[in-house]
Coordinates of C-alpha atoms in Angstrom, one line a residue:
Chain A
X14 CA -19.1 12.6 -22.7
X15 CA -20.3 15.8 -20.9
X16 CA -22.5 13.6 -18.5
X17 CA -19.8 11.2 -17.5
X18 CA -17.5 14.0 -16.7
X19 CA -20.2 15.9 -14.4
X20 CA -21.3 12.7 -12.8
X21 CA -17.6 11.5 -11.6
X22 CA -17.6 15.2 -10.2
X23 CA -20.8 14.7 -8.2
X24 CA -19.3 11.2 -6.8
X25 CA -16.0 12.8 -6.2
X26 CA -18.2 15.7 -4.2
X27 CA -20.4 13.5 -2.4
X28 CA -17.3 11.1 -1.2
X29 CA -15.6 14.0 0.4
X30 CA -18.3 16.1 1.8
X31 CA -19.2 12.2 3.2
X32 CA -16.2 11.5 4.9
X33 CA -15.8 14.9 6.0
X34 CA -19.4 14.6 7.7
X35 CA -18.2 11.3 9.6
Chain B
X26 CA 1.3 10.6 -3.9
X27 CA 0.9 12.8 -1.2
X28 CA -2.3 14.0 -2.4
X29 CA -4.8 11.4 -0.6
X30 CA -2.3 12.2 2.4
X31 CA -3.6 15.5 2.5
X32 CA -7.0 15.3 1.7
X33 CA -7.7 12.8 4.8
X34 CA -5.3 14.6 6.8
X35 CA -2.3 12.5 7.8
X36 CA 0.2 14.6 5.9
X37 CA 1.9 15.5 9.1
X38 CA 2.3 12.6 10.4
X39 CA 3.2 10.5 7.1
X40 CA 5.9 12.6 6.7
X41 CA 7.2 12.3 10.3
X42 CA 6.7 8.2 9.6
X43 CA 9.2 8.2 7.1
X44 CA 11.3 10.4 8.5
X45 CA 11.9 8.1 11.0
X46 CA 13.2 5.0 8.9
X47 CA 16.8 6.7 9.4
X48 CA 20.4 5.1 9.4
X49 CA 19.8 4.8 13.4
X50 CA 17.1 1.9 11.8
X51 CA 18.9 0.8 8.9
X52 CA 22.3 0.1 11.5
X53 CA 20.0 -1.9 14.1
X54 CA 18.7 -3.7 11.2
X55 CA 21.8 -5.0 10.0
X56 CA 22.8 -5.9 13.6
X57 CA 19.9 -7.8 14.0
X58 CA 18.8 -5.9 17.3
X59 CA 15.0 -5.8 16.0
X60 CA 13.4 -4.6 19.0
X61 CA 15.2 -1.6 18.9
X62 CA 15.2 -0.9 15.9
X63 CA 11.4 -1.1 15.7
X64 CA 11.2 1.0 18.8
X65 CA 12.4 3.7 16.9
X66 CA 10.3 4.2 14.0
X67 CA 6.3 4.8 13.2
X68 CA 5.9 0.9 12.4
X69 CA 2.6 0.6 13.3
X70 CA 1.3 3.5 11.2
X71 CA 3.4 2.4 8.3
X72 CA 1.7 -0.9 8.4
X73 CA -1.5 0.0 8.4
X74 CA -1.1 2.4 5.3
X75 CA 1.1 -0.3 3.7
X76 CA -1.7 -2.2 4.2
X77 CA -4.1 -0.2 3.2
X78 CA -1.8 0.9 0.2
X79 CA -1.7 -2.8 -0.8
X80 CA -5.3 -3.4 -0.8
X81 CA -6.3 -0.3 -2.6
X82 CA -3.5 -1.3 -5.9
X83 CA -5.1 -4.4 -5.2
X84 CA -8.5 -3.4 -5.6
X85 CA -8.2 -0.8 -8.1
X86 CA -6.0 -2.8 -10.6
X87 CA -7.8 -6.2 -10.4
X88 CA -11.6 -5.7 -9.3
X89 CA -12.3 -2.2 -10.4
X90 CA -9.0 -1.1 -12.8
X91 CA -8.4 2.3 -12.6
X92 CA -6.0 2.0 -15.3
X93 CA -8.1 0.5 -18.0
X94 CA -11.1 3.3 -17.2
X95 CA -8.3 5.9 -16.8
X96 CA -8.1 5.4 -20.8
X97 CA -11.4 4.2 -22.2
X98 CA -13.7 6.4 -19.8
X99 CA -11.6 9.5 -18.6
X100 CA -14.2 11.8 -18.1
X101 CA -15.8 9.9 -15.3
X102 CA -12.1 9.0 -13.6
X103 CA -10.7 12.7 -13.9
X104 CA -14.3 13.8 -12.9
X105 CA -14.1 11.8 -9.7
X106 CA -10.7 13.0 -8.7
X107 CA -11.7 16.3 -9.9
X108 CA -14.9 17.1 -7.2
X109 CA -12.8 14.7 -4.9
X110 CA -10.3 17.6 -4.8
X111 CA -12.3 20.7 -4.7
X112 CA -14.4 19.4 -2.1
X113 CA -10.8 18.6 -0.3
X114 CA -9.7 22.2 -1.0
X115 CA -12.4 23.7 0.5
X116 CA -12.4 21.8 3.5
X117 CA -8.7 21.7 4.0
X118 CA -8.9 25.6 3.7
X119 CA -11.8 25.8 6.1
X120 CA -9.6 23.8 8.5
X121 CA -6.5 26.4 8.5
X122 CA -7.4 28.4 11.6
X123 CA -8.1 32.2 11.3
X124 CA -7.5 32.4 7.0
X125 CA -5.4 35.5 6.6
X126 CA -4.5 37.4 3.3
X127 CA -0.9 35.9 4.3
X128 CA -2.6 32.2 4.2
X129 CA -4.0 33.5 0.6
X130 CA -0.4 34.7 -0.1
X131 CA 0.7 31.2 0.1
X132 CA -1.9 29.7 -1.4
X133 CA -1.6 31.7 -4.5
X134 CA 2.0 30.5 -4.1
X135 CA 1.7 27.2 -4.2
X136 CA -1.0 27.4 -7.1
X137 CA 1.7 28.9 -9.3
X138 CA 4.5 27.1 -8.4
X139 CA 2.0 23.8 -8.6
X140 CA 0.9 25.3 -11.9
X141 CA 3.9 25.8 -13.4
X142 CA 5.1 21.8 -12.8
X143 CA 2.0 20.7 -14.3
X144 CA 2.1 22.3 -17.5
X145 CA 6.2 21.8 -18.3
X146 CA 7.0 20.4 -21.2
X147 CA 9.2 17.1 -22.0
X148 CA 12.8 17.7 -22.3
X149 CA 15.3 15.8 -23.5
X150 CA 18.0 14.7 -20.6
X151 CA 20.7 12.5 -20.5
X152 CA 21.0 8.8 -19.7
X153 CA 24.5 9.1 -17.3
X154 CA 24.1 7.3 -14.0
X155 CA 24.7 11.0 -12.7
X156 CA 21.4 11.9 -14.1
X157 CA 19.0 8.7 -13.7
X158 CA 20.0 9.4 -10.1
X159 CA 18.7 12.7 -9.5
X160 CA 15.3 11.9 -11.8
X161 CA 15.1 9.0 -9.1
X162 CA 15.3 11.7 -6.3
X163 CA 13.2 14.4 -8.2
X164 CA 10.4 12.0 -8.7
X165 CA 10.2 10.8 -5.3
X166 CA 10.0 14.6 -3.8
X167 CA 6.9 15.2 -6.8
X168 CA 5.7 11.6 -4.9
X169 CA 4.7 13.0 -1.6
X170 CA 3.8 16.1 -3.0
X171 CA 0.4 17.0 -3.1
X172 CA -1.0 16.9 -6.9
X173 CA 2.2 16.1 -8.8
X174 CA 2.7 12.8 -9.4
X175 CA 6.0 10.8 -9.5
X176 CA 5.5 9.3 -12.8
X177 CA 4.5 12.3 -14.2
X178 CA 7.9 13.8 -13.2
X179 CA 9.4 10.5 -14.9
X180 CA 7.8 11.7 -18.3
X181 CA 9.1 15.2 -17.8
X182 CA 12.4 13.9 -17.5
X183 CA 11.9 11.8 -20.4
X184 CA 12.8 8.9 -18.2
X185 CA 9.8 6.9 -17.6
X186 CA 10.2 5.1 -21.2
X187 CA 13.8 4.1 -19.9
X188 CA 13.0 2.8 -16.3
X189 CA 10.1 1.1 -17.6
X190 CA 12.4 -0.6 -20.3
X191 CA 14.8 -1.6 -17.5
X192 CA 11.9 -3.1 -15.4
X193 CA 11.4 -4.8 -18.1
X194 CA 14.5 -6.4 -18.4
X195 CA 14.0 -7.8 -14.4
X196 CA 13.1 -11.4 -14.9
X197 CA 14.6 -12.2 -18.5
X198 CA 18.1 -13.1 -19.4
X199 CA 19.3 -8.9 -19.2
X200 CA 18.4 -9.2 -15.3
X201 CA 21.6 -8.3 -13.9
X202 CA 22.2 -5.1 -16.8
X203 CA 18.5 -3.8 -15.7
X204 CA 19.3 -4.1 -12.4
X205 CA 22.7 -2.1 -12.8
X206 CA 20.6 0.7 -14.6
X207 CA 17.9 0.6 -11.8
X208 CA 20.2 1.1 -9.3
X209 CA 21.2 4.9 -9.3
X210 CA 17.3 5.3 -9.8
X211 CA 16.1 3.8 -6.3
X212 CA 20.1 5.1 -4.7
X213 CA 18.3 8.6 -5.9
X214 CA 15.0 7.7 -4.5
X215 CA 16.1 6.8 -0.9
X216 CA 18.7 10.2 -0.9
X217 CA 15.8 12.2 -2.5
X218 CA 13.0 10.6 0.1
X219 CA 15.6 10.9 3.3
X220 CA 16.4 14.5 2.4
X221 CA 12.8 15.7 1.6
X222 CA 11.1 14.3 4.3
X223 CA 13.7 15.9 6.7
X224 CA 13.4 19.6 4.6
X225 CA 8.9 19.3 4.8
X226 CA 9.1 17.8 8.5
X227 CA 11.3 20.8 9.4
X228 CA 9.1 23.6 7.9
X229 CA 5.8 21.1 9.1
X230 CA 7.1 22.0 12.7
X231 CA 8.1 25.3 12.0
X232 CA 6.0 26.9 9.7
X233 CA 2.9 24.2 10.0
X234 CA 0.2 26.9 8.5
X235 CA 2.6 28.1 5.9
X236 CA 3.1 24.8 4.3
X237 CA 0.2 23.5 4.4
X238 CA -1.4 26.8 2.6
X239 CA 1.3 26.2 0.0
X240 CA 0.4 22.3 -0.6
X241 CA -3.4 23.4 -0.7
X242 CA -2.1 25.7 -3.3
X243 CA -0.5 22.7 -5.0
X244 CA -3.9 20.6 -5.3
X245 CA -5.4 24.3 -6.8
X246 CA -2.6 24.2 -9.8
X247 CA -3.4 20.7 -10.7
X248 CA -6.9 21.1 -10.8
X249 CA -5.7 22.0 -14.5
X250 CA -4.7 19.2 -16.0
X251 CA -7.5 16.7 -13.4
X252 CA -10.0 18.4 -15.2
X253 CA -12.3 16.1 -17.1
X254 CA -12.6 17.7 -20.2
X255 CA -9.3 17.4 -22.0
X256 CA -8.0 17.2 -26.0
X257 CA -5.5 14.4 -24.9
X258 CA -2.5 13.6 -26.9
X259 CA -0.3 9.8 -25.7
X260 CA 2.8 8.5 -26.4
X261 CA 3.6 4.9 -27.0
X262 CA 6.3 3.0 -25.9
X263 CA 7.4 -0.7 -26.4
X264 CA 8.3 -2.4 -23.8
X265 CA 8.3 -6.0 -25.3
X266 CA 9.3 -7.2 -28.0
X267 CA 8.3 -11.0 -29.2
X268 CA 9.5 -12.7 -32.7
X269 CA 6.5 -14.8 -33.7
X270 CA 5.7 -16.7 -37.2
X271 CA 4.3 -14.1 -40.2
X272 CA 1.8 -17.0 -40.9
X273 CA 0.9 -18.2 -37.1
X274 CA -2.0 -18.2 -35.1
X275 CA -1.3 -15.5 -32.9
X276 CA -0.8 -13.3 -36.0
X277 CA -3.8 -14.2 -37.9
X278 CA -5.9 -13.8 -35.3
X279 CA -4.3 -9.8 -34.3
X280 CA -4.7 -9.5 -38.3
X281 CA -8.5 -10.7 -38.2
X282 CA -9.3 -8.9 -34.7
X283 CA -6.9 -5.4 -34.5
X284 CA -6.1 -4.9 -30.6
X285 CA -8.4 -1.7 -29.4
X286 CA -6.1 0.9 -28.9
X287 CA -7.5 3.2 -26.5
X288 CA -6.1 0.9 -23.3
X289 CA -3.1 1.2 -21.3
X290 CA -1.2 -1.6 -22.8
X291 CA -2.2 -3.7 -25.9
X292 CA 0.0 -6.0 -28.1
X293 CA 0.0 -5.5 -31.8
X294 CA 2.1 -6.7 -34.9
X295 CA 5.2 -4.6 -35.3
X296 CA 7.8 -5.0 -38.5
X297 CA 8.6 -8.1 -40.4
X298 CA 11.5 -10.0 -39.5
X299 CA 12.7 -10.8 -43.1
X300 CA 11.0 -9.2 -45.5
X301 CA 12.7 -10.8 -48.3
X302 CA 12.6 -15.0 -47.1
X303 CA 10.7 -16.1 -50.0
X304 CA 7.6 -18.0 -48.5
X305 CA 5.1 -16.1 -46.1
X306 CA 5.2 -19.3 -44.2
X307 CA 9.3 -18.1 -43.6
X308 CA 8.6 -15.0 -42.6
X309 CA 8.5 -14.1 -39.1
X310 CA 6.7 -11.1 -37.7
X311 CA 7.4 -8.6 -34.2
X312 CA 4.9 -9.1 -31.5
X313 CA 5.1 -6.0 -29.6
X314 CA 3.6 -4.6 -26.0
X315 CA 2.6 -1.3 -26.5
X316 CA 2.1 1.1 -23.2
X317 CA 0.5 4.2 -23.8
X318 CA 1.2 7.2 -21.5
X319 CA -0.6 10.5 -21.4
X320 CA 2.1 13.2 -22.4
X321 CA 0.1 16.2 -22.9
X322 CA -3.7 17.2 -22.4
X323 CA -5.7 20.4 -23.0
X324 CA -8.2 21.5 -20.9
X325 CA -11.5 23.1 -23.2
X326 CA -15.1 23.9 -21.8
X327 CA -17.6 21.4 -22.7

């Protein structure tokens, strides 16, 4: 499940880069 | 734990919040003088995380369970908390004001020490009172530590199979022997929570940079085992145990549809009873509550 794990990284990324941002 | 804490950036004050829950609080409690006793502690902040707390178990346990994916899709879970942390990493680190090789000195610090929790091994420990007590007051110090979980401290100790047996008990007709062997656990936790918060608050006000460089260093060493891509070994423990009829509906159908055993908890047929009653239709069969429990994991490259 090499996808799942790289996708749930990308979320994870996105959410704190996110809330960083705001 | 204190992870989240971190990351978001309310580590300073959380731990001043509980802090202020003192015996000041606990004496104007018991005295019924509310007002003051409110007027003393960080109610309002507490609330809102309790809240918030509350909501999110809520959430994540009924509407989207964490603890079910946690098992049957772990690559996307430990992925998510896995880029959730790096990103936090990087901006906590960016947030420390003029980064020194001293900051880096602590960081590298905390990555050890953070490091070398993560990756101890299971040891056999003793059930005394004495004991249960300080596992009660270790695991609450791992719990508002960044990226070292309380549980996980539990299953160091080798006591999260027995607490979770004594929970058990809560609510059956061994209540009041749980509840004895509960006891030194949370006595443990409150010492363990009242003297930790009052040690990190200290070195928060004194040594603010220094400390937080070393928790940062903390989330660094568990980035090891929140990795995605792990060869993960559990253990199983039983924390029910149900005598049912060999020949019975609820055994025919587990025999008919086995229980899928990559979730948290399942129930499956343990032992026969009586092996020897003459009739099937004597027999009686174990209906047991299995909860599984990551013990070790090894991180490879995909």
């Amino acid at each position: 499940h090499f996808g799942h794990g790289l996708i749930g990284m990308l979320i994870g990324l996105v959410m704190v880069i996110g809330l960083d941002f705001l | 734990g204190g992870t989240m804490a971190l990351i978001v950036g309310i580590y300073s004050r959380l731990i001043h919040a509980i802090k202020s829950f003192d015996t000041r609080f606990v004496k104007d409690l018991v005295t019924f003088r509310f007002s003051s006793a409110l007027s003393g502690v960080h109610w309002r902040f507490m609330t809102v995380l309790l809240a918030g707390i509350f909501s999110a178990i809520l959430f994540f346990t009924k509407i989207v369970p964490l603890q079910v994916y946690m098992f049957t899709d772990p690559e996307l879970i430990y992925g998510l908390f896995f880029g959730l942390i790096v990103g936090s990493i990087v901006i906590l680190l960016k947030a420390l004001d003029s980064f020194g090789w001293w900051h880096a000195f602590y960081v590298l610090l905390g990555t050890l020490i953070g490091f070398w929790v993560v990756t101890l091994v299971p040891a056999d420990t003793s059930e005394s009172p004495l004991f249960v007590f300080l596992s009660g007051s270790i695991a609450i110090c791992a719990m508002v530590l960044p990226g070292i979980s309380g549980s996980y401290i539990l299953l160091i100790l080798r006591k999260y199979d027995y607490i979770l047996s004594q929970v058990g008990k809560l609510g059956t007709v061994e209540t009041a022997e749980g509840l004895l062997m509960i006891l030194p656990f949370v006595l443990g936790a409150i010492t363990g929570l009242a003297l930790f918060t009052r040690l990190l608050s200290w070195l928060l006000d004194h040594y603010y940079v220094q400390t937080i460089a070393v928790l940062i260093g903390f989330l660094i060493g568990s980035l090891y085992v929140i990795w995605p891509y792990q060869d993960r070994s559990y253990e199983e423990f039983i924390t029910e145990t149900e005598v049912i009829e060999y020949t019975g509906e609820r055994a025919m159908e587990l025999r008919e549809n086995p229980p899928e055993t990559n979730l948290p908890t399942y129930r499956r047929l343990g032992e026969v009873v009586n092996p020897n009653a003459t009739f099937d239709e004597l027999k009686q069969i174990e209906l047991v509550t299995v909860k599984k429990k990551l013990v070790k994991s090894d991180p490879f490259i995909p």
